Amino acid sequence: MLTSVRGNTEIASGAKQAAAFLYGSSEKRKVKFAESNASLLAMSQMIAAKNKGVDSHPMSGIDFEGIQKEFGLKESENLVMVISLGYFDASKQLYPRKPRRLFEDITTIV
Ligand SMILES: Cc1cc2nc3c(=O)[nH]c(=O)nc-3n(C[C@H](O)[C@H](O)[C@H](O)COP(=O)(O)O)c2cc1C
């Protein structure tokens, strides 16, 4: 941190305080921040996979405890979601896509 702010201890100390508040001032805030980051990473991975011709399917309806146990994850290692990845089988037919609300219906431009 100090190196990135060219040795400015005031900036480094401010950043440290901000980080402590944002990421560690409460368990709820800590988990929220971690899950937000993990979700952004998940979406990036899905987009990157698509770019390589690989489809993906995020899942939260999963056996969190079972997976945690099977993969030997520690108590402190929280599972956020599972993403299955694979190549689309063109011989199969997908169910029709469920309706989506339009961009205009869910956003307000300010
Ligand atoms: C956070 C999240 C969790 C999901 N969990 C499941 C799941 O547990 N099982 C499942 O079959 N689909 C789950 N889905 C839905 C599918 O991953 C997928 O989004 C859905 O089939 C619609 O696909 P489409 O957006 O390509 O039409 C989940 C979606 C999201 C965003």
Coordinates of C-alpha atoms and ligand atoms in Angstrom, one line a residue:
M1 CA 0.0 0.0 0.0
L2 CA 2.7 2.4 1.0
T3 CA 4.6 1.8 -2.2
S4 CA 1.5 2.4 -4.3
V5 CA 1.1 5.8 -2.7
R6 CA 4.8 6.6 -3.0
G7 CA 5.4 6.4 0.7
N8 CA 2.7 8.8 1.7
T9 CA 1.8 7.5 5.2
E10 CA -1.2 9.8 5.6
I11 CA -2.9 8.4 2.4
A12 CA -1.9 4.8 3.4
S13 CA -3.3 5.2 6.9
G14 CA -6.6 6.7 5.5
A15 CA -6.9 3.8 3.1
K16 CA -6.3 1.4 5.9
Q17 CA -9.1 3.0 8.0
A18 CA -11.5 3.0 5.1
A19 CA -10.7 -0.6 4.3
A20 CA -11.2 -1.6 8.0
F21 CA -14.6 0.1 7.9
L22 CA -15.8 -1.2 4.6
Y23 CA -14.6 -4.7 4.9
G24 CA -14.4 -5.4 8.6
S25 CA -16.6 -3.1 10.7
S26 CA -19.2 -5.8 11.0
E27 CA -19.7 -9.4 10.1
K28 CA -22.6 -8.5 7.9
R29 CA -20.6 -5.8 6.0
K30 CA -17.7 -8.2 5.6
V31 CA -19.8 -11.0 4.1
K32 CA -21.7 -8.6 1.9
F33 CA -18.5 -7.2 0.5
A34 CA -17.0 -10.6 0.0
E35 CA -20.1 -11.9 -1.8
S36 CA -20.3 -8.8 -4.0
N37 CA -16.8 -9.4 -5.1
A38 CA -17.3 -13.1 -5.6
S39 CA -20.5 -12.4 -7.7
L40 CA -18.6 -9.9 -9.9
L41 CA -15.9 -12.5 -10.4
A42 CA -18.5 -15.1 -11.2
M43 CA -20.1 -12.9 -13.9
S44 CA -16.7 -12.1 -15.4
Q45 CA -15.9 -15.8 -15.6
M46 CA -19.2 -16.5 -17.3
I47 CA -18.6 -13.7 -19.8
A48 CA -15.0 -14.9 -20.4
A49 CA -16.3 -18.5 -20.9
K50 CA -18.9 -17.4 -23.4
N51 CA -16.1 -15.6 -25.3
K52 CA -14.4 -19.0 -25.6
G53 CA -17.6 -20.7 -26.8
V54 CA -18.4 -22.2 -23.4
D55 CA -21.9 -21.8 -21.9
S56 CA -22.4 -21.4 -18.1
H57 CA -25.2 -21.9 -15.6
P58 CA -24.9 -20.2 -12.1
M59 CA -26.6 -22.1 -9.3
S60 CA -27.6 -21.2 -5.7
G61 CA -30.1 -23.9 -5.3
I62 CA -27.4 -26.2 -4.2
D63 CA -26.3 -28.3 -1.1
F64 CA -24.0 -25.6 0.3
E65 CA -23.0 -27.8 3.3
G66 CA -22.5 -30.9 1.2
I67 CA -20.2 -29.1 -1.2
Q68 CA -18.4 -27.4 1.6
K69 CA -17.7 -30.8 3.2
E70 CA -16.9 -32.6 -0.1
F71 CA -14.3 -30.0 -1.1
G72 CA -12.9 -29.9 2.4
L73 CA -13.5 -26.1 2.7
K74 CA -12.7 -24.4 6.0
E75 CA -15.4 -22.8 8.2
S76 CA -14.0 -19.4 7.0
E77 CA -14.3 -20.4 3.3
N78 CA -17.8 -19.4 2.2
L79 CA -19.4 -20.9 -0.9
V80 CA -21.3 -18.2 -2.9
M81 CA -22.5 -20.2 -5.9
V82 CA -21.7 -23.0 -8.2
I83 CA -21.2 -22.4 -11.9
S84 CA -21.4 -25.3 -14.3
L85 CA -19.6 -24.8 -17.6
G86 CA -20.0 -26.7 -20.9
Y87 CA -20.4 -26.8 -24.6
F88 CA -23.9 -26.4 -25.9
D89 CA -25.2 -29.6 -27.5
A90 CA -26.9 -28.4 -30.7
S91 CA -28.8 -31.7 -31.1
K92 CA -30.7 -30.7 -27.9
Q93 CA -33.5 -28.2 -27.7
L94 CA -33.7 -25.8 -24.8
Y95 CA -36.9 -24.8 -23.0
P96 CA -38.1 -21.4 -24.3
R97 CA -36.4 -18.6 -22.4
K98 CA -38.6 -17.2 -19.6
P99 CA -39.9 -13.6 -20.1
R100 CA -37.5 -10.8 -19.2
R101 CA -38.5 -7.3 -18.1
L102 CA -37.2 -4.7 -20.5
F103 CA -34.3 -2.4 -19.7
E104 CA -36.8 0.6 -19.8
D105 CA -39.0 -1.2 -17.2
I106 CA -36.3 -1.6 -14.6
T107 CA -34.1 1.5 -15.0
T108 CA -34.4 5.2 -14.6
I109 CA -31.9 7.4 -16.3
V110 CA -30.9 10.3 -14.1
Ligands
LIG1 C1 -27.7 -16.4 -8.6 C2 -28.4 -17.4 -9.5 C3 -28.7 -18.6 -8.9 C4 -29.3 -19.6 -9.7 N1 -29.5 -20.9 -9.2 C5 -30.0 -21.9 -10.0 C6 -30.1 -23.2 -9.5 O1 -29.7 -23.5 -8.4 N2 -30.5 -24.1 -10.3 C7 -30.9 -23.8 -11.6 O2 -31.3 -24.7 -12.4 N3 -30.9 -22.6 -12.1 C8 -30.4 -21.6 -11.3 N4 -30.3 -20.3 -11.8 C9 -30.8 -20.0 -13.1 C10 -29.9 -20.3 -14.2 O3 -28.5 -20.2 -13.9 C11 -30.1 -19.4 -15.4 O4 -29.9 -18.1 -15.1 C12 -31.5 -19.6 -15.9 O5 -31.7 -20.9 -16.4 C13 -31.8 -18.6 -17.0 O6 -30.9 -18.7 -18.1 P1 -30.8 -17.5 -19.1 O7 -30.6 -16.3 -18.4 O8 -29.7 -17.9 -20.0 O9 -32.1 -17.6 -19.8 C14 -29.7 -19.3 -11.0 C15 -29.5 -18.0 -11.5 C16 -28.9 -17.1 -10.8 C17 -28.6 -15.7 -11.4

